[in-house]
Each structure stands twice: as structure tokens, then as C-alpha cells.
Amino acid sequence: MSKDYQLRAAINQKLIEMGERERLKELLRAKLVECGWKDQLKAHCKDVIREKGLDHVTVEDLVTDVTPKGRALVPDSVKKELLQRIRAFLVQHAAL
Amino acid sequence: MSPAGCSHVNGYKVDNWKQNLRVIYQCFVWSGTAETRRRKVLQGDAGWTELAKSCICHMCGAHLNRLHSCLYCVFFGCFTKKHIHEHAKNKRHNLAVDLLYGGIYCFVCQDYIYDKDMEQIAKEEQRKAWKLQGIGEKYTTWEPTKRELELLRHNPKRRKITTNCTIGLRGLINLGNTCFMNCIVQALTHTPLLRDFFLSDRHKCEMQSNSCLVCEMSQLFQEFYSGHRSPHIPFRLLHLVWTHARHLAGYEQQDAHEFLIAALDVLHRHCKGDTIRDDNGKKTNNPNHCNCIIDQIFTGGLQSDVTCQVCHGVSTTIDPFWDISLDLPGSSTPFWPLSPGGDGSTVNGESHLSGSTTLTDCLRRFTRPEHLGSSAKIKCGGCHSYQESTKQLTMKKLPIVACFHLKRFEHSAKLRRKITTYVSFPLELDMTPFMASSKESRMNGQYQQSVEVLNNDNKYSLFAVVNHQGTLESGHYTSFIRQHKDQWFKCDDAIITKASIKDVLDSEGYLLFYHKQFLEYE
């Protein structure tokens, strides 16, 4: 487990240093807006707030409720594309 | 979750807190550009690499898990494993910032709080980071101003726009051959940017009298989006048009294109109150640099290059335009042959039904180099004498809404007739081949590269079509307008019916309205 963990940390480190993390974030953001994911979740959040009442709901409530749904709703095509990008990046900067 | 912040920040807001907070945002939240990072690493600034490395939880070393930074001391803790919570309890440091999104968490309130001052700092730092990254302005969701909040509270009625709702659609009564006006009104009320301008009440009228056409347009939009389904009677609009554009007065049938230009002109003149003010609060009301909504949406720049055939010197002028009038085959001015090198038709994928003319053909003809024969010599500044020349028109600047006018009405000395040649036009139009910049690359030997096709800036979508049925003497105007991306409706004065895309594309076409697909912030 720990080796896997170290690897992830090292990859993340490289991604940040090369600015690739920011680019990937932007790409993901754009894709999720394009496919309507953002709107879907926004609507869902509004429903939760309406249910719980604006004065009683906390950000944590929303996070707990929305996170699993958000994760599930990401289209496979988007996941594929990002994985491809990360792989390509790693191949390029193989001195890891 | 209170929108007004919490009182627990008061303990933090002491001494140099603003600067400290800025540093946290700059270094850990909106962490700048790849460039600055790379530069710092190359310059041997271990600090940055350290920075990237140090953004991990001080307790478990995780770099994910919603890392937060304590606002009172140098401590990073993950939120998910509650390490930052432990720190907050132990040290009584009750504020932390989310390194991913910049939100401030108060451990006493047990929720994210939105303190005005802190939000302000966060937004400024984010903007700075975007600027450094060369991103410039990014889309941020709308937030109401104080005044808008007031208005929203006083007017609790809300309208929900669903994909099938027909709000914005309304018929117009024909007041006696006024279909030429009705179809233009339909096109204008369905121009998205214009609609947004009027529905957000952006017109500040400075005319003393009641004859402001912009105010009337604003009123018209209110009528169209009121939800009433009965046809509207635009008698006030007609009266104002007669007042300000005398040549259109009377009950005869007029030309819809002429009406469009006259209407845009009057609206542009009456928009004086809405001109942008410069930094000193002075109005920049220079007629050559007007920034009214009409100019922002409809004004493009047409470049005219006159090339001397002897010295090859080029004289360039750029003129503003609101529409492009295109000659058609079958008119008395020759349409064919087209000059070689201009290859627009494959880009736009129009249907060439057994050699029928396309809109792109017309545009190619419009932008072809034209030899101005020996009877039209111009004085060349390079040769200092009269020489033969060629003239070529290209688009220097494209408007957000491009209106194409197919010159179907021929009014030459010999005859007056209507040209009914079918011209096919596309739903999506790429204006790249007709741009001044494209012409320059062609002249420099770089033929149309695939890179140009990727340029989103010149892509347009059809959103309104005005058609004329009948003859020059007696005819009728109708229009097709687009709603909700792919629904089309036919507007025949008071009667609105659903139409198919095929209906629209098969129609003859007289005025074609295209809207830019991608809008950039300035």
C-alpha cells in the first residue's frame, strides 16, 4: 500500500511542478460543463438545500450527499480522456 | 449557512491579516503559473519545489483528502481524516482555508463562512493568478447586486425556462402591409444578446421626449417575454418608426432589409445614454467609436484593399458594416466566373443540389479580387499617376451577429424584378476563408491549413431567416426563428407554427441572421 501511495504522491508532485495539474483541472472543468454534469449536480444541490432548509444546511451536508452522485455521474468518455492525458504526460516525463 | 460571514473571524482580523491571507492564497491556493514555478525551480529556488512538496497533511502526509491550511499558523491538515479539526481543537485556531477552492472554514460554526472582506481578497488573488497564467477573465456565475436583490425580493414571481416552454414567442398583428416590420421584430427579439440586454434593463434613457425607440424596444421585449400568447399589436413601434425614418412611412409594402438598417440606425442613435464611460467617468461618445449595444452586436469591419497593377502598392480602408449584401446569379451583374483560390464550400458543408448556388459561393464572389477596368483608374500614391487596379473586399472584424442580405430585388434602369434563384445556406457557417487574415496567409504562400478550421472565433450559427413570397409588386414577408438551440418556429404575422430544420433550410432566404458560436470576454 505504501509504495502505491508514494508513487501517487510522486506523480502528483510532478504534475504540479510542470503545471500539468492545472491544465488537467481546466480540461476536466470544461468537459464536465460541456456534458451537462455541472448543471445536473447544481440542480441536485438546490434540491438538497430546499429539502433541508437554507438556514439548516451546511456545506458538509451537501458534500456528503453530492459526492457519491457526482462521482457516479462522470461520463466514461471523460474519465478515459483524462487517463489518457495523464499516461501521455508520464510517458513524456519518464524520469520518475 | 449564513451569507453574512460569522463573528468568529474578528479574532483573526487584526494587524496585518489582509497581507497574510493574500500570501496564503498566492502560495497555496491559486498557486500561479507553470512558468513561474519552472522559473523558480531553474533559478535554484528550492522554495517552490519545497512548496509543492509541503502541501501535504502534517499528520498523515496525504496530499489529497481536501487539504486545508490553518489561518493562524503554518499547519496543513486533511479535512477528510479530520486532522485539521484536531489541530483546530488543540491549538484553538478556529479558521482554516480549503486549498482546493479557497473557502474559509470556521470550526466554531462548523461550516464554511463567507466573510465579505475575505471573499474580496480571495477573488482578487484568483484573478491575479489567472492573469499570470494568461487565462485572463474566466466565466464566473452571476451574483446579484444589492439593488438586484431588492428587486428580486419585491417581485417574487419567477419563470422557469424548460426545454419546451414557448416563452418569447408571440405573434404580431399586421397593421396594413407591415409584415416587413414584423419579421424584423421577430428576428431582433430572438437575438440572444439583444434579448439579454433588454431583459436585464440595461437601457438608461436620456431622451426627454417619449419618442425613444430603444425604450420602445425594451417595452417590446417585455411584451414578448410576458407569457401572453395573444398576438401583440405593435402600433407604437410603427408610429415611432414612421417618425424617425420618414422614408418608411405609409401603408405600402416596404423592404424588410431597408427596415432593418433603418431600425438599427435609429436604435444606435437613441442609445446615447448607454455609452460606456471611461475611467474618469466621462462618456466616450465618439460616433466613430460608439460602444452601444447595437454596435457591440451588429457592427463589423469590412476591409477594402485596392492594389495598383503597376507598382503593386496596396491602399487599405476599413469601413463599418451592419450587413453584407450579396449579389445573386441571374442578376444583371455577372456572377460567374469565380476567380481561383478560395475554397470555402467544403468548409461549410452546404448541399450542392445539382449545381445550385450556396451562400458560400456568394461570399466567395463577394470577397474575390475584382479588376477595376481601364475606365476606373485610381490615383496610385506609389506611382503618382492614374493606374489600373484590382479591388478586394474581406472581413477585418466580424460582428457577433452577421446579417446576410441576398439581393433578390433588382431595381436597375431597365427592369424591376425579383430574383427567385434558390440559394442554399448552412446551419453552421465558418467565416474563416473570408477573413482579411486568411487572405494574408494565402498571399504569403500558406494555403488553408487545418489550424484555421480549429479557430472557433469565426464559427456562426443560423438563428433567424426572413423570407419573401410573391412578386416585387405584391408580396408577403415571413420569418423563421430559432428557440432553445434546435427548435424552429415560423412567424407569419400573428400566426406562429412549429417548423422543421428542413423547412428552414429549404426556404428561399432573403435575410439570413447568424450568431457567433463562441463569445470571448474582452
mmCIF file of N, CA, C and O in Angstrom, chain A residues 16-81:
data_model
loop_
_atom_site.group_PDB
_atom_site.id
_atom_site.type_symbol
_atom_site.label_atom_id
_atom_site.label_comp_id
_atom_site.label_asym_id
_atom_site.label_seq_id
_atom_site.Cartn_x
_atom_site.Cartn_y
_atom_site.Cartn_z
ATOM 1 N N ILE A 16 2.192 18.880 -10.512
ATOM 2 C CA ILE A 16 2.110 20.258 -10.030
ATOM 3 C C ILE A 16 3.280 21.060 -10.571
ATOM 4 O O ILE A 16 3.092 22.151 -11.115
ATOM 5 N N GLU A 17 4.464 20.506 -10.448
ATOM 6 C CA GLU A 17 5.665 21.227 -10.872
ATOM 7 C C GLU A 17 5.602 21.642 -12.323
ATOM 8 O O GLU A 17 6.002 22.743 -12.678
ATOM 9 N N MET A 18 5.124 20.730 -13.174
ATOM 10 C CA MET A 18 5.105 21.016 -14.600
ATOM 11 C C MET A 18 3.862 21.789 -15.010
ATOM 12 O O MET A 18 3.637 22.031 -16.176
ATOM 13 N N GLY A 19 3.040 22.122 -14.042
ATOM 14 C CA GLY A 19 1.841 22.879 -14.349
ATOM 15 C C GLY A 19 0.770 22.046 -15.011
ATOM 16 O O GLY A 19 -0.289 22.548 -15.394
ATOM 17 N N GLU A 20 1.047 20.758 -15.139
ATOM 18 C CA GLU A 20 0.090 19.902 -15.839
ATOM 19 C C GLU A 20 -1.186 19.708 -15.027
ATOM 20 O O GLU A 20 -2.265 19.551 -15.582
ATOM 21 N N ARG A 21 -1.021 19.755 -13.708
ATOM 22 C CA ARG A 21 -2.198 19.564 -12.859
ATOM 23 C C ARG A 21 -3.237 20.638 -13.123
ATOM 24 O O ARG A 21 -4.422 20.357 -13.248
ATOM 25 N N GLU A 22 -2.764 21.876 -13.235
ATOM 26 C CA GLU A 22 -3.678 22.983 -13.519
ATOM 27 C C GLU A 22 -4.369 22.776 -14.859
ATOM 28 O O GLU A 22 -5.570 22.971 -15.000
ATOM 29 N N ARG A 23 -3.570 22.366 -15.869
ATOM 30 C CA ARG A 23 -4.137 22.161 -17.193
ATOM 31 C C ARG A 23 -5.184 21.060 -17.171
ATOM 32 O O ARG A 23 -6.246 21.172 -17.782
ATOM 33 N N LEU A 24 -4.873 19.982 -16.448
ATOM 34 C CA LEU A 24 -5.821 18.880 -16.376
ATOM 35 C C LEU A 24 -7.096 19.320 -15.670
ATOM 36 O O LEU A 24 -8.205 18.960 -16.072
ATOM 37 N N LYS A 25 -6.917 20.125 -14.638
ATOM 38 C CA LYS A 25 -8.089 20.636 -13.910
ATOM 39 C C LYS A 25 -8.982 21.419 -14.853
ATOM 40 O O LYS A 25 -10.203 21.270 -14.852
ATOM 41 N N GLU A 26 -8.347 22.291 -15.659
ATOM 42 C CA GLU A 26 -9.100 23.104 -16.599
ATOM 43 C C GLU A 26 -9.821 22.241 -17.621
ATOM 44 O O GLU A 26 -10.986 22.469 -17.946
ATOM 45 N N LEU A 27 -9.099 21.239 -18.126
ATOM 46 C CA LEU A 27 -9.695 20.341 -19.113
ATOM 47 C C LEU A 27 -10.908 19.634 -18.524
ATOM 48 O O LEU A 27 -11.977 19.581 -19.121
ATOM 49 N N LEU A 28 -10.728 19.118 -17.320
ATOM 50 C CA LEU A 28 -11.823 18.417 -16.653
ATOM 51 C C LEU A 28 -13.008 19.333 -16.430
ATOM 52 O O LEU A 28 -14.160 18.982 -16.699
ATOM 53 N N ARG A 29 -12.702 20.544 -15.973
ATOM 54 C CA ARG A 29 -13.768 21.513 -15.716
ATOM 55 C C ARG A 29 -14.574 21.756 -16.981
ATOM 56 O O ARG A 29 -15.805 21.699 -16.983
ATOM 57 N N ALA A 30 -13.862 22.012 -18.083
ATOM 58 C CA ALA A 30 -14.537 22.292 -19.350
ATOM 59 C C ALA A 30 -15.388 21.101 -19.791
ATOM 60 O O ALA A 30 -16.548 21.263 -20.171
ATOM 61 N N LYS A 31 -14.823 19.911 -19.684
ATOM 62 C CA LYS A 31 -15.556 18.718 -20.119
ATOM 63 C C LYS A 31 -16.821 18.504 -19.299
ATOM 64 O O LYS A 31 -17.868 18.125 -19.825
ATOM 65 N N LEU A 32 -16.700 18.743 -17.996
ATOM 66 C CA LEU A 32 -17.847 18.489 -17.127
ATOM 67 C C LEU A 32 -18.961 19.518 -17.341
ATOM 68 O O LEU A 32 -20.136 19.226 -17.119
ATOM 69 N N VAL A 33 -18.558 20.706 -17.746
ATOM 70 C CA VAL A 33 -19.580 21.711 -18.053
ATOM 71 C C VAL A 33 -20.267 21.340 -19.353
ATOM 72 O O VAL A 33 -21.500 21.323 -19.460
ATOM 73 N N GLU A 34 -19.438 20.989 -20.346
ATOM 74 C CA GLU A 34 -19.936 20.632 -21.684
ATOM 75 C C GLU A 34 -20.972 19.532 -21.648
ATOM 76 O O GLU A 34 -21.987 19.601 -22.338
ATOM 77 N N CYS A 35 -20.690 18.480 -20.864
ATOM 78 C CA CYS A 35 -21.593 17.323 -20.911
ATOM 79 C C CYS A 35 -22.783 17.505 -19.979
ATOM 80 O O CYS A 35 -23.593 16.610 -19.812
ATOM 81 N N GLY A 36 -22.891 18.662 -19.350
ATOM 82 C CA GLY A 36 -24.058 18.944 -18.521
ATOM 83 C C GLY A 36 -23.954 18.441 -17.097
ATOM 84 O O GLY A 36 -24.906 18.564 -16.314
ATOM 85 N N TRP A 37 -22.798 17.888 -16.745
ATOM 86 C CA TRP A 37 -22.617 17.341 -15.400
ATOM 87 C C TRP A 37 -22.770 18.419 -14.339
ATOM 88 O O TRP A 37 -23.440 18.242 -13.321
ATOM 89 N N LYS A 38 -22.166 19.577 -14.629
ATOM 90 C CA LYS A 38 -22.213 20.667 -13.650
ATOM 91 C C LYS A 38 -23.657 21.084 -13.387
ATOM 92 O O LYS A 38 -24.063 21.259 -12.242
ATOM 93 N N ASP A 39 -24.428 21.229 -14.447
ATOM 94 C CA ASP A 39 -25.822 21.648 -14.291
ATOM 95 C C ASP A 39 -26.630 20.616 -13.525
ATOM 96 O O ASP A 39 -27.459 20.955 -12.685
ATOM 97 N N GLN A 40 -26.381 19.344 -13.831
ATOM 98 C CA GLN A 40 -27.090 18.264 -13.132
ATOM 99 C C GLN A 40 -26.866 18.355 -11.637
ATOM 100 O O GLN A 40 -27.801 18.304 -10.833
ATOM 101 N N LEU A 41 -25.595 18.474 -11.271
ATOM 102 C CA LEU A 41 -25.273 18.499 -9.844
ATOM 103 C C LEU A 41 -25.763 19.762 -9.170
ATOM 104 O O LEU A 41 -26.189 19.735 -8.015
ATOM 105 N N LYS A 42 -25.706 20.881 -9.905
ATOM 106 C CA LYS A 42 -26.186 22.135 -9.337
ATOM 107 C C LYS A 42 -27.668 21.994 -8.997
ATOM 108 O O LYS A 42 -28.118 22.392 -7.917
ATOM 109 N N ALA A 43 -28.420 21.407 -9.916
ATOM 110 C CA ALA A 43 -29.850 21.200 -9.681
ATOM 111 C C ALA A 43 -30.058 20.311 -8.465
ATOM 112 O O ALA A 43 -30.933 20.565 -7.630
ATOM 113 N N HIS A 44 -29.226 19.271 -8.368
ATOM 114 C CA HIS A 44 -29.344 18.358 -7.225
ATOM 115 C C HIS A 44 -29.063 19.078 -5.906
ATOM 116 O O HIS A 44 -29.770 18.883 -4.907
ATOM 117 N N CYS A 45 -28.037 19.928 -5.923
ATOM 118 C CA CYS A 45 -27.706 20.703 -4.716
ATOM 119 C C CYS A 45 -28.882 21.560 -4.300
ATOM 120 O O CYS A 45 -29.216 21.651 -3.116
ATOM 121 N N LYS A 46 -29.511 22.190 -5.272
ATOM 122 C CA LYS A 46 -30.652 23.051 -4.961
ATOM 123 C C LYS A 46 -31.751 22.237 -4.301
ATOM 124 O O LYS A 46 -32.399 22.681 -3.346
ATOM 125 N N ASP A 47 -31.957 21.017 -4.798
ATOM 126 C CA ASP A 47 -32.973 20.147 -4.201
ATOM 127 C C ASP A 47 -32.654 19.845 -2.749
ATOM 128 O O ASP A 47 -33.523 19.920 -1.881
ATOM 129 N N VAL A 48 -31.391 19.517 -2.482
ATOM 130 C CA VAL A 48 -30.973 19.206 -1.106
ATOM 131 C C VAL A 48 -31.208 20.401 -0.188
ATOM 132 O O VAL A 48 -31.717 20.280 0.921
ATOM 133 N N ILE A 49 -30.839 21.581 -0.693
ATOM 134 C CA ILE A 49 -30.983 22.795 0.126
ATOM 135 C C ILE A 49 -32.448 23.060 0.422
ATOM 136 O O ILE A 49 -32.833 23.413 1.531
ATOM 137 N N ARG A 50 -33.269 22.867 -0.602
ATOM 138 C CA ARG A 50 -34.707 23.090 -0.422
ATOM 139 C C ARG A 50 -35.252 22.133 0.622
ATOM 140 O O ARG A 50 -36.044 22.506 1.477
ATOM 141 N N GLU A 51 -34.806 20.879 0.525
ATOM 142 C CA GLU A 51 -35.251 19.851 1.468
ATOM 143 C C GLU A 51 -34.892 20.197 2.899
ATOM 144 O O GLU A 51 -35.719 20.165 3.793
ATOM 145 N N LYS A 52 -33.578 20.506 3.079
ATOM 146 C CA LYS A 52 -33.101 20.713 4.445
ATOM 147 C C LYS A 52 -33.410 22.112 4.975
ATOM 148 O O LYS A 52 -33.365 22.319 6.185
ATOM 149 N N GLY A 53 -33.667 23.030 4.103
ATOM 150 C CA GLY A 53 -33.920 24.401 4.534
ATOM 151 C C GLY A 53 -32.639 25.195 4.520
ATOM 152 O O GLY A 53 -31.613 24.755 5.038
ATOM 153 N N LEU A 54 -32.656 26.370 3.954
ATOM 154 C CA LEU A 54 -31.447 27.156 3.741
ATOM 155 C C LEU A 54 -30.708 27.470 5.037
ATOM 156 O O LEU A 54 -29.483 27.499 5.083
ATOM 157 N N ASP A 55 -31.431 27.669 6.121
ATOM 158 C CA ASP A 55 -30.764 28.046 7.367
ATOM 159 C C ASP A 55 -30.150 26.863 8.100
ATOM 160 O O ASP A 55 -29.366 27.047 9.019
ATOM 161 N N HIS A 56 -30.528 25.648 7.722
ATOM 162 C CA HIS A 56 -30.031 24.498 8.486
ATOM 163 C C HIS A 56 -29.005 23.668 7.739
ATOM 164 O O HIS A 56 -28.381 22.791 8.319
ATOM 165 N N VAL A 57 -28.864 23.922 6.473
ATOM 166 C CA VAL A 57 -27.957 23.059 5.708
ATOM 167 C C VAL A 57 -26.525 23.574 5.823
ATOM 168 O O VAL A 57 -26.277 24.780 5.904
ATOM 169 N N THR A 58 -25.570 22.654 5.885
ATOM 170 C CA THR A 58 -24.157 23.039 5.913
ATOM 171 C C THR A 58 -23.486 22.515 4.649
ATOM 172 O O THR A 58 -24.035 21.657 3.954
ATOM 173 N N VAL A 59 -22.287 23.031 4.401
ATOM 174 C CA VAL A 59 -21.544 22.571 3.223
ATOM 175 C C VAL A 59 -21.281 21.071 3.340
ATOM 176 O O VAL A 59 -21.344 20.341 2.360
ATOM 177 N N GLU A 60 -21.019 20.632 4.554
ATOM 178 C CA GLU A 60 -20.773 19.199 4.763
ATOM 179 C C GLU A 60 -21.944 18.342 4.319
ATOM 180 O O GLU A 60 -21.759 17.291 3.713
ATOM 181 N N ASP A 61 -23.157 18.790 4.645
ATOM 182 C CA ASP A 61 -24.354 18.060 4.218
ATOM 183 C C ASP A 61 -24.322 17.876 2.703
ATOM 184 O O ASP A 61 -24.538 16.779 2.192
ATOM 185 N N LEU A 62 -24.046 18.961 2.013
ATOM 186 C CA LEU A 62 -24.041 18.907 0.558
ATOM 187 C C LEU A 62 -22.934 17.981 0.060
ATOM 188 O O LEU A 62 -23.147 17.152 -0.817
ATOM 189 N N VAL A 63 -21.749 18.137 0.658
ATOM 190 C CA VAL A 63 -20.624 17.316 0.216
ATOM 191 C C VAL A 63 -20.949 15.841 0.389
ATOM 192 O O VAL A 63 -20.757 15.034 -0.515
ATOM 193 N N THR A 64 -21.480 15.482 1.567
ATOM 194 C CA THR A 64 -21.799 14.070 1.836
ATOM 195 C C THR A 64 -22.818 13.549 0.848
ATOM 196 O O THR A 64 -22.715 12.427 0.342
ATOM 197 N N ASP A 65 -23.821 14.372 0.559
ATOM 198 C CA ASP A 65 -24.879 13.928 -0.328
ATOM 199 C C ASP A 65 -24.449 13.888 -1.785
ATOM 200 O O ASP A 65 -24.746 12.941 -2.512
ATOM 201 N N VAL A 66 -23.722 14.918 -2.197
ATOM 202 C CA VAL A 66 -23.448 15.076 -3.611
ATOM 203 C C VAL A 66 -22.246 14.273 -4.100
ATOM 204 O O VAL A 66 -22.214 13.846 -5.253
ATOM 205 N N THR A 67 -21.251 14.041 -3.222
ATOM 206 C CA THR A 67 -20.019 13.389 -3.675
ATOM 207 C C THR A 67 -20.246 12.051 -4.373
ATOM 208 O O THR A 67 -19.780 11.864 -5.500
ATOM 209 N N PRO A 68 -20.979 11.111 -3.768
ATOM 210 C CA PRO A 68 -21.149 9.828 -4.469
ATOM 211 C C PRO A 68 -21.883 10.000 -5.795
ATOM 212 O O PRO A 68 -21.526 9.405 -6.810
ATOM 213 N N LYS A 69 -22.887 10.864 -5.781
ATOM 214 C CA LYS A 69 -23.651 11.079 -7.004
ATOM 215 C C LYS A 69 -22.767 11.709 -8.083
ATOM 216 O O LYS A 69 -22.764 11.281 -9.242
ATOM 217 N N GLY A 70 -22.003 12.684 -7.674
ATOM 218 C CA GLY A 70 -21.122 13.356 -8.620
ATOM 219 C C GLY A 70 -20.129 12.393 -9.238
ATOM 220 O O GLY A 70 -19.895 12.391 -10.439
ATOM 221 N N ARG A 71 -19.535 11.558 -8.391
ATOM 222 C CA ARG A 71 -18.559 10.583 -8.873
ATOM 223 C C ARG A 71 -19.202 9.642 -9.880
ATOM 224 O O ARG A 71 -18.646 9.340 -10.927
ATOM 225 N N ALA A 72 -20.414 9.185 -9.554
ATOM 226 C CA ALA A 72 -21.085 8.222 -10.429
ATOM 227 C C ALA A 72 -21.479 8.832 -11.763
ATOM 228 O O ALA A 72 -21.493 8.159 -12.790
ATOM 229 N N LEU A 73 -21.780 10.119 -11.766
ATOM 230 C CA LEU A 73 -22.300 10.742 -12.978
ATOM 231 C C LEU A 73 -21.239 11.185 -13.982
ATOM 232 O O LEU A 73 -21.575 11.615 -15.078
ATOM 233 N N VAL A 74 -19.958 11.066 -13.618
ATOM 234 C CA VAL A 74 -18.926 11.473 -14.571
ATOM 235 C C VAL A 74 -18.950 10.500 -15.744
ATOM 236 O O VAL A 74 -18.828 9.291 -15.550
ATOM 237 N N PRO A 75 -19.104 10.987 -16.970
ATOM 238 C CA PRO A 75 -19.183 10.085 -18.114
ATOM 239 C C PRO A 75 -17.865 9.332 -18.322
ATOM 240 O O PRO A 75 -16.789 9.873 -18.070
ATOM 241 N N ASP A 76 -17.962 8.102 -18.790
ATOM 242 C CA ASP A 76 -16.773 7.283 -19.019
ATOM 243 C C ASP A 76 -15.821 7.942 -19.993
ATOM 244 O O ASP A 76 -14.601 7.841 -19.855
ATOM 245 N N SER A 77 -16.384 8.609 -20.992
ATOM 246 C CA SER A 77 -15.531 9.229 -22.004
ATOM 247 C C SER A 77 -14.603 10.261 -21.376
ATOM 248 O O SER A 77 -13.438 10.390 -21.754
ATOM 249 N N VAL A 78 -15.117 10.977 -20.395
ATOM 250 C CA VAL A 78 -14.299 11.996 -19.733
ATOM 251 C C VAL A 78 -13.192 11.333 -18.932
ATOM 252 O O VAL A 78 -12.035 11.755 -18.971
ATOM 253 N N LYS A 79 -13.553 10.278 -18.211
ATOM 254 C CA LYS A 79 -12.547 9.558 -17.426
ATOM 255 C C LYS A 79 -11.444 9.038 -18.334
ATOM 256 O O LYS A 79 -10.253 9.189 -18.056
ATOM 257 N N LYS A 80 -11.867 8.450 -19.467
ATOM 258 C CA LYS A 80 -10.902 7.881 -20.419
ATOM 259 C C LYS A 80 -9.933 8.949 -20.888
ATOM 260 O O LYS A 80 -8.722 8.739 -20.907
ATOM 261 N N GLU A 81 -10.500 10.083 -21.274
ATOM 262 C CA GLU A 81 -9.670 11.142 -21.829
ATOM 263 C C GLU A 81 -8.632 11.633 -20.835
ATOM 264 O O GLU A 81 -7.464 11.832 -21.178
#
